[in-house]
PDB file of C-alpha atoms in Angstrom:
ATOM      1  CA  UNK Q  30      18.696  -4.279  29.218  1.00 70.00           C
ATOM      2  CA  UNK Q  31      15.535  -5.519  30.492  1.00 78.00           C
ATOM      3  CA  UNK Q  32      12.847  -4.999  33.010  1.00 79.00           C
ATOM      4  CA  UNK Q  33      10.249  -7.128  35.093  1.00 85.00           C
ATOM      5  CA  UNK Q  34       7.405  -4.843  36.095  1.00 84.00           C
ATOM      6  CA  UNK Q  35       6.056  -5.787  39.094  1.00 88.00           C
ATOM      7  CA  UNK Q  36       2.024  -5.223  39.962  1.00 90.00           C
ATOM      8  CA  UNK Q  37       2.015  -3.547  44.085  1.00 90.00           C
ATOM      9  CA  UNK Q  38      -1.814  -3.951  43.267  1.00 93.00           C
ATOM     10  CA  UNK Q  39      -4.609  -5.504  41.678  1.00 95.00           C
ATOM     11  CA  UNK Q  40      -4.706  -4.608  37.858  1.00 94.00           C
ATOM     12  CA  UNK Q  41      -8.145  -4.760  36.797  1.00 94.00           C
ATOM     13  CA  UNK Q  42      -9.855  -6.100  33.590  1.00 93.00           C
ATOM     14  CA  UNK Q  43      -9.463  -3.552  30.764  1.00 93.00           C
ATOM     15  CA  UNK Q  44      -7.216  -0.828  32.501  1.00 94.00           C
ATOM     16  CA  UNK Q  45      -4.877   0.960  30.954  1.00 92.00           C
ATOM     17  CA  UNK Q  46      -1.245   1.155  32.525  1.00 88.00           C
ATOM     18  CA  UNK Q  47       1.202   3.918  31.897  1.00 86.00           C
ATOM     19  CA  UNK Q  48       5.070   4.695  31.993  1.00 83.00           C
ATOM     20  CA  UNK Q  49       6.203   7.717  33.113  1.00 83.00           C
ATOM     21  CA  UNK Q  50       9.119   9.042  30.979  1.00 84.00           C
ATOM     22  CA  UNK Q  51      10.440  11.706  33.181  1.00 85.00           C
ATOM     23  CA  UNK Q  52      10.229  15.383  33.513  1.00 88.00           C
ATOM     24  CA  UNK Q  53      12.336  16.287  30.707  1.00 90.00           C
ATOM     25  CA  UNK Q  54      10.596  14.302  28.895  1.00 91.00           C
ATOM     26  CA  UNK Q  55       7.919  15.671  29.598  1.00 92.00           C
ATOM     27  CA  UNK Q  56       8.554  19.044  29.676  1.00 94.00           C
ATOM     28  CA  UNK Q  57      10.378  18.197  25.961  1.00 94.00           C
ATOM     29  CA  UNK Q  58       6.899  17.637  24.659  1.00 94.00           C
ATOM     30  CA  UNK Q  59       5.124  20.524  25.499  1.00 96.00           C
ATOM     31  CA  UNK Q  60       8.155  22.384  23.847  1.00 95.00           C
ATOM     32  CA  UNK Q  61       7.785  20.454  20.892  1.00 94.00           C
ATOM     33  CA  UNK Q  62       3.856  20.866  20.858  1.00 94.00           C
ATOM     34  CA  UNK Q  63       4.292  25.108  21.636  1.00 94.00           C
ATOM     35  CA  UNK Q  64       6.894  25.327  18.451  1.00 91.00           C
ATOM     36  CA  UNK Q  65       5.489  22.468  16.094  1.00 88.00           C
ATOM     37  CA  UNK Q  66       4.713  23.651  12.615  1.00 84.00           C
ATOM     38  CA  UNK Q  67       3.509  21.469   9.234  1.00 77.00           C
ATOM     39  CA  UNK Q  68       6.335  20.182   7.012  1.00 73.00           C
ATOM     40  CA  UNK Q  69       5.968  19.690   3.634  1.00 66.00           C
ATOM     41  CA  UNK Q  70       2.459  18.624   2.122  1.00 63.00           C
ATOM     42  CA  UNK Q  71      -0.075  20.358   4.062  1.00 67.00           C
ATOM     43  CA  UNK Q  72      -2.763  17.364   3.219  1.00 74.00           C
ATOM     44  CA  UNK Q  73       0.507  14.633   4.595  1.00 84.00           C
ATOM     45  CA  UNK Q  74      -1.370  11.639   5.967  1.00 88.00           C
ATOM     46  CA  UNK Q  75       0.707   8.231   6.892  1.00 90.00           C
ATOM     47  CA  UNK Q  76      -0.948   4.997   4.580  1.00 92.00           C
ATOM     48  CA  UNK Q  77      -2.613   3.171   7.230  1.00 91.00           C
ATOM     49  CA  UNK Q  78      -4.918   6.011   7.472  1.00 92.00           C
ATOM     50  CA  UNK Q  79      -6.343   5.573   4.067  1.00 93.00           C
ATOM     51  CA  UNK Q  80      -6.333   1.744   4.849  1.00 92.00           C
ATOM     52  CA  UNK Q  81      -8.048   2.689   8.163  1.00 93.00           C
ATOM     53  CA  UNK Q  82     -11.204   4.349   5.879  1.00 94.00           C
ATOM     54  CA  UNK Q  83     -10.981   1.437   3.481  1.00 93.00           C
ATOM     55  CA  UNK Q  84     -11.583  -1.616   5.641  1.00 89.00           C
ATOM     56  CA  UNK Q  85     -14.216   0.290   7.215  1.00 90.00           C
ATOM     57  CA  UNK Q  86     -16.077   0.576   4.192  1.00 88.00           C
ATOM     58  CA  UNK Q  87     -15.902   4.753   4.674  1.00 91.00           C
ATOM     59  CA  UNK Q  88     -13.914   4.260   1.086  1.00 93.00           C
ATOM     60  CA  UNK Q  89     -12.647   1.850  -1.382  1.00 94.00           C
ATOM     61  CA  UNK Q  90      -9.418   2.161  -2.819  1.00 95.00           C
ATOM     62  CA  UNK Q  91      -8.609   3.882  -6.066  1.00 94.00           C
ATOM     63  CA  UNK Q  92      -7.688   2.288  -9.049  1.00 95.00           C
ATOM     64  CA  UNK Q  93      -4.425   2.489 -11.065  1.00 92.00           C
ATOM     65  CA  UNK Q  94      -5.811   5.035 -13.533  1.00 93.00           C
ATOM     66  CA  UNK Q  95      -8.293   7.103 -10.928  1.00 92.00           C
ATOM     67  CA  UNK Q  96      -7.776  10.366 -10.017  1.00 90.00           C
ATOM     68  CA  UNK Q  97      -6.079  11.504  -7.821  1.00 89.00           C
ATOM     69  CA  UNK Q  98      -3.678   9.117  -7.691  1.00 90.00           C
ATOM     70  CA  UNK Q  99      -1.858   8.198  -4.307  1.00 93.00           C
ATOM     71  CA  UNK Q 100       0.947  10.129  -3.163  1.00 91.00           C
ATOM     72  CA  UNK Q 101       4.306   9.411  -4.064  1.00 91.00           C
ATOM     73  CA  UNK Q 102       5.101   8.333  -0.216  1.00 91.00           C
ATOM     74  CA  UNK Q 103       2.603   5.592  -0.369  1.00 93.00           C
ATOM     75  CA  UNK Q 104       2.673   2.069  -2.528  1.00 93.00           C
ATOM     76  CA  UNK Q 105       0.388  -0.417  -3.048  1.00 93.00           C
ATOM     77  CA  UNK Q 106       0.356  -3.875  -2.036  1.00 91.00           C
ATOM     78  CA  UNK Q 107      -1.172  -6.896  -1.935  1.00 89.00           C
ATOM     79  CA  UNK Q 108      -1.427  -9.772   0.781  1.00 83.00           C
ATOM     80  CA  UNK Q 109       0.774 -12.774  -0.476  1.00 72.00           C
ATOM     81  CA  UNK Q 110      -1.647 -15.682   0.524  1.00 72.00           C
ATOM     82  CA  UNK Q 111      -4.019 -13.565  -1.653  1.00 69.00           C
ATOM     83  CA  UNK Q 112      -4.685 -17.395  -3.262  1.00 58.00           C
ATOM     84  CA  UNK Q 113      -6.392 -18.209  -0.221  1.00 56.00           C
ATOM     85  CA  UNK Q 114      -9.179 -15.429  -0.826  1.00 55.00           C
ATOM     86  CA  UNK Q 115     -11.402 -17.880  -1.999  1.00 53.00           C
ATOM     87  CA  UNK Q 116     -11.327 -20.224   0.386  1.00 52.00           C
ATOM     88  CA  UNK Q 117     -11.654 -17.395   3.207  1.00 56.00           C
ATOM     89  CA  UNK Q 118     -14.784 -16.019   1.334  1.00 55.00           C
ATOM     90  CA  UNK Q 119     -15.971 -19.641   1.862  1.00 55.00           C
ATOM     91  CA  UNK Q 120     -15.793 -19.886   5.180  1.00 58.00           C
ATOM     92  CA  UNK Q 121     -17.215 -17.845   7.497  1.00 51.00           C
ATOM     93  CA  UNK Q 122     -14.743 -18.843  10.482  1.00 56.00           C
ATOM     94  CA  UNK Q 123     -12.030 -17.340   8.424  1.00 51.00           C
ATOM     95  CA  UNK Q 124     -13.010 -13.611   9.271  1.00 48.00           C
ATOM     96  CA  UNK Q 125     -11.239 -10.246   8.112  1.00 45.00           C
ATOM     97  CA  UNK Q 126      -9.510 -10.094  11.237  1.00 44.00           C
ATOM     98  CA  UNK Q 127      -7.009 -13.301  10.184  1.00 43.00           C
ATOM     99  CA  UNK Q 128      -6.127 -11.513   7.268  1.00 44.00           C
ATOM    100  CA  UNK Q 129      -5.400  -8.409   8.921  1.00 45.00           C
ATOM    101  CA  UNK Q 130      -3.449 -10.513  11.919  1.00 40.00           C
ATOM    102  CA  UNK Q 131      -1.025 -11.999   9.013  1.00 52.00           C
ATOM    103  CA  UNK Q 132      -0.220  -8.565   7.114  1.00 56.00           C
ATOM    104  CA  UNK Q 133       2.119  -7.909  10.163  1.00 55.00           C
ATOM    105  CA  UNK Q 134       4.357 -10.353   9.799  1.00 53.00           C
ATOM    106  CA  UNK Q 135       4.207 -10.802   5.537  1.00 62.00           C
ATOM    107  CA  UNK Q 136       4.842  -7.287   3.850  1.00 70.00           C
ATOM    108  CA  UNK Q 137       2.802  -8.407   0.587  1.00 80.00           C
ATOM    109  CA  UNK Q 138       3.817  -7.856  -2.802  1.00 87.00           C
ATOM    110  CA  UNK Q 139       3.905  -5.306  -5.272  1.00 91.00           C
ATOM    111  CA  UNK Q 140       0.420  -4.577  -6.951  1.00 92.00           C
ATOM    112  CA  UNK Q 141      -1.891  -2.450  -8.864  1.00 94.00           C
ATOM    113  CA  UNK Q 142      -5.944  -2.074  -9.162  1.00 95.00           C
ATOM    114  CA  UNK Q 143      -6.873  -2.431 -12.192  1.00 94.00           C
ATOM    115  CA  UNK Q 144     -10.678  -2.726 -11.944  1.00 94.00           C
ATOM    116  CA  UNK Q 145     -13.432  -2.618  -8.475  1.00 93.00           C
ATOM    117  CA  UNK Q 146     -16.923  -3.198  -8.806  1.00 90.00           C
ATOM    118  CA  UNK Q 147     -19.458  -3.636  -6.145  1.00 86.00           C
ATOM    119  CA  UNK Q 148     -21.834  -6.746  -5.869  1.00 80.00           C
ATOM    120  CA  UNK Q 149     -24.963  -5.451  -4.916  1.00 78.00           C
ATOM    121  CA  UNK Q 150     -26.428  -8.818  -4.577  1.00 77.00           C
ATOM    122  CA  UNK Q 151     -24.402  -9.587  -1.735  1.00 75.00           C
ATOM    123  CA  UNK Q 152     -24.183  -6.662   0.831  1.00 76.00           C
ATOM    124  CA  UNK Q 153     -22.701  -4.094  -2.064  1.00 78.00           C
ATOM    125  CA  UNK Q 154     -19.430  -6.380  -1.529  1.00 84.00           C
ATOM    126  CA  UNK Q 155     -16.788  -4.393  -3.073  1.00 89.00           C
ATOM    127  CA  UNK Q 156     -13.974  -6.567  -4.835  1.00 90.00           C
ATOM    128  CA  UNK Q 157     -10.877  -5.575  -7.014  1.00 92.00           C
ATOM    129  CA  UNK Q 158      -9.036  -7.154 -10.264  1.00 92.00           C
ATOM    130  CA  UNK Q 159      -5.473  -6.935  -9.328  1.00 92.00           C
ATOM    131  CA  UNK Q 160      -1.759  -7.113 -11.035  1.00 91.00           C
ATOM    132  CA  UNK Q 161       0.280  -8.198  -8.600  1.00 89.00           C
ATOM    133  CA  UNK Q 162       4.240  -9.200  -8.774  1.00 87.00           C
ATOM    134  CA  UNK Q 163       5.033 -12.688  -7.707  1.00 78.00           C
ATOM    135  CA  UNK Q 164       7.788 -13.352  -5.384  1.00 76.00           C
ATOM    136  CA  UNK Q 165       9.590 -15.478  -8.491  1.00 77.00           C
ATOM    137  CA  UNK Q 166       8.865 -12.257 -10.356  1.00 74.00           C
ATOM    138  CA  UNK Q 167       6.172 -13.024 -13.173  1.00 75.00           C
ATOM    139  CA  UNK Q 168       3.068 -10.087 -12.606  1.00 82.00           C
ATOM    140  CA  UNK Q 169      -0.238 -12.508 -12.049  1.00 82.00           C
ATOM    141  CA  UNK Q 170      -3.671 -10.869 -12.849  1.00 84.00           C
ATOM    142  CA  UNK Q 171      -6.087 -11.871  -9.603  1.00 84.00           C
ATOM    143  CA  UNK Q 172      -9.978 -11.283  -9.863  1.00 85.00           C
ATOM    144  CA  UNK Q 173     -12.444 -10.811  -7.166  1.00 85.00           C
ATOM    145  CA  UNK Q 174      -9.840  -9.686  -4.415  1.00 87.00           C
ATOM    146  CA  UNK Q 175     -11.502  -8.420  -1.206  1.00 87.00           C
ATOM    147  CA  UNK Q 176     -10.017  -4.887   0.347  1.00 88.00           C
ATOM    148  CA  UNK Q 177      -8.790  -6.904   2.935  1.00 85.00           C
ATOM    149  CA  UNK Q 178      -6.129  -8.185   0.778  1.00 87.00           C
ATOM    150  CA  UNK Q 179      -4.802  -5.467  -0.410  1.00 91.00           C
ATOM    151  CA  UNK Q 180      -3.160  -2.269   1.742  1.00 91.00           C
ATOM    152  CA  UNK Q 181      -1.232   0.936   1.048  1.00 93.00           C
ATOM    153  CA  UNK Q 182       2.771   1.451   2.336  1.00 91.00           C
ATOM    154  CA  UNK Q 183       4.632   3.896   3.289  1.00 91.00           C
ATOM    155  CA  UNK Q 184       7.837   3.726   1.575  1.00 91.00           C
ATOM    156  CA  UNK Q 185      11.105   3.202   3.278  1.00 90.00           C
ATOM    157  CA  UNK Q 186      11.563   6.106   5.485  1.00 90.00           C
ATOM    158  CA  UNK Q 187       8.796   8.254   4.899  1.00 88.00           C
ATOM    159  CA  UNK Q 188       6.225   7.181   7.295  1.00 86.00           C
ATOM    160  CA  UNK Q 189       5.137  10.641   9.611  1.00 84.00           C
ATOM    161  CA  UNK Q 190       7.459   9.117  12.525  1.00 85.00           C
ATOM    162  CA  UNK Q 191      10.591   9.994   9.831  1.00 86.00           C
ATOM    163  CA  UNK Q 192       8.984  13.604   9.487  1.00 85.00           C
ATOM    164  CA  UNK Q 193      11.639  16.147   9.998  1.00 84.00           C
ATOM    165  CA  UNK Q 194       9.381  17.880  12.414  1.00 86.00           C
ATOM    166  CA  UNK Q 195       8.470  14.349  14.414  1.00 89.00           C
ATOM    167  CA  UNK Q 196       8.794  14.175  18.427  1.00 92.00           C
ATOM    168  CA  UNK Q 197      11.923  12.824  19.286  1.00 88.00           C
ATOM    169  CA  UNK Q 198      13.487  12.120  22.824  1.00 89.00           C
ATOM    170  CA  UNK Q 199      15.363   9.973  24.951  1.00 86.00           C
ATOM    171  CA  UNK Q 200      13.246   8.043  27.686  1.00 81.00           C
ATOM    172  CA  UNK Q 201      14.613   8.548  31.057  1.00 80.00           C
ATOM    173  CA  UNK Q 202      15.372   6.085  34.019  1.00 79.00           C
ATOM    174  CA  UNK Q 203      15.451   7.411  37.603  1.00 78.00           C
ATOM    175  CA  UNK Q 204      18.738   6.315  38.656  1.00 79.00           C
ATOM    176  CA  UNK Q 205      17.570   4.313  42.051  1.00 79.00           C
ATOM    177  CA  UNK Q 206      15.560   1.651  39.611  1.00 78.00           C
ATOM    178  CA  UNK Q 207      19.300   0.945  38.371  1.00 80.00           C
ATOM    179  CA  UNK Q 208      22.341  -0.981  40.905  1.00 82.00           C
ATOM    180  CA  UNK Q 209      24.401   1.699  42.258  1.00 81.00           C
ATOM    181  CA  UNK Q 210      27.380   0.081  40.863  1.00 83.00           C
ATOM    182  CA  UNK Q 211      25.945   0.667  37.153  1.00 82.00           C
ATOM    183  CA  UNK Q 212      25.891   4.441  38.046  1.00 78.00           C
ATOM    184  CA  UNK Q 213      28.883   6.511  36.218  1.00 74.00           C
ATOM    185  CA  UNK Q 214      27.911  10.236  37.527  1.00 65.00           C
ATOM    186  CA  UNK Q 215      25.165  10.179  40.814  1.00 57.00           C
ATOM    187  CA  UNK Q 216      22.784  12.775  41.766  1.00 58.00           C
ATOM    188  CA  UNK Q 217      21.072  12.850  44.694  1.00 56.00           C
ATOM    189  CA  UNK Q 218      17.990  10.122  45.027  1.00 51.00           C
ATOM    190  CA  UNK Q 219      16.410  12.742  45.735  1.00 52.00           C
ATOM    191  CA  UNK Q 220      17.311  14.777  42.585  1.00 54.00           C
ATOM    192  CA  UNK Q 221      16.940  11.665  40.696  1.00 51.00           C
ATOM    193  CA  UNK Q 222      13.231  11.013  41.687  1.00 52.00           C
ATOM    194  CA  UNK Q 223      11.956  14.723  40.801  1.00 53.00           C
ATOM    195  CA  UNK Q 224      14.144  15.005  37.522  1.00 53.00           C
ATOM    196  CA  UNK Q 225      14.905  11.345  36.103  1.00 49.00           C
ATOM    197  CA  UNK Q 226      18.365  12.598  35.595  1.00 47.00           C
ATOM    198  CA  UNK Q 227      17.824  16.388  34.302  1.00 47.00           C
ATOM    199  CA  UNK Q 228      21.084  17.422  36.324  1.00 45.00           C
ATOM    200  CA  UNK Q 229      24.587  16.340  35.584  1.00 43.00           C
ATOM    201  CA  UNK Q 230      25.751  17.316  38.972  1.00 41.00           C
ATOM    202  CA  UNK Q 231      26.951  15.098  40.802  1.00 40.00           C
ATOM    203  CA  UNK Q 232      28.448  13.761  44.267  1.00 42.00           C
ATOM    204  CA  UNK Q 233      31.598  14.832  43.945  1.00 39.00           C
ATOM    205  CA  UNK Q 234      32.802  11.107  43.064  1.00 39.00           C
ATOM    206  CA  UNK Q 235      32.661   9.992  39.315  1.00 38.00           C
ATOM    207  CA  UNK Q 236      33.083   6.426  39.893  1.00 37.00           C
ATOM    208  CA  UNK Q 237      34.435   3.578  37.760  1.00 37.00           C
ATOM    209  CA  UNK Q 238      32.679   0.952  36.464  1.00 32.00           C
TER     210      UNK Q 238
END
């Protein structure tokens, strides 16, 4: 199922458009936000967050044998077409931004830090000596690898969206955006408008599809 959203004015450069979910949905949230309490590690933080800090030079990554070490929920990893790192230093049209672009779509490969030191001769550059697992499996040793190349995971299923205490709940349609021969159970339009569907009553006539 699909949907064409259709502009009934002029959007303007830079605005921000929103979906509304619904009552319940709504109304699901701030029940969620009045009852939410912390699960598990108080200090819980999802990777990207560290990575955030990183490649904004607030911090540099910590190496295999620094304390403390990472927690268990998070892995390290580094960018694939890490070869390329020279060649990107090299040219300046080649910005952090391309490498960042290209981590969505390759996961990178298993790696470790085994060394970082700062060049204070150009800009206090910070760079790392890596191990890093090839795809063929032999573990390479890389020198001089910027941040950029390199990010923390979160392992399968224990990102904060797969946090027992995450916000979970069904989006709602208002039934008159939907053919009235797709409708099993009908409410009012009414009804339908003001709730999104928070009432099973119906017309009296369950129809057939």
């Amino acid at each position: 199922l699909s949907f064409d959203y259709v502009a009934t004015r002029d959007i303007e450069e830079g605005e921000e458009l929103y979906i509304d979910y619904g009552q319940l949905w709504e109304d699901a949230w701030q029940q969620h936000v009045k009852d939410w309490k912390p699960h598990g590690p108080v200090d819980y933080e999802p990777a990207d967050a560290v990575n955030e800090r990183v490649h904004s030079n607030k911090e540099v990554f910590r190496t295999k044998d620094e304390e403390p070490p990472y927690p268990d929920h998070m892995m390290m990893r580094c960018h694939a077409s890490i070869r390329y790192k020279r060649l990107m230093a090299s040219n300046p049209e080649m910005t952090s931004s391309t490498g960042d672009m290209t981590w969505r779509i390759n996961p990178g490969r298993p790696c470790e830090i085994l060394e970082r030191k700062t060049d204070k001769k150009n800009n206090n550059l910070t760079t790392y000596r890596v191990n890093m697992t090839t795809k063929s499996g032999p573990v390479v040793m890389e020198d001089d690898v910027p941040a950029r190349f390199i990010g923390l995971r979160d392992k399968k299923y224990t990102s904060d969206i797969h946090l027992p205490n995450a916000f979970r709940h069904y989006a709602v349609l208002p039934d008159y955006l939907l053919p009235e021969v797709w409708r099993n159970n009908r409410v009012e339009e009414s009804e339908s408008e003001n709730n999104y569907g928070g009432d099973d009553s119906t017309d009296g006539q369950d129809d057939e599809l």
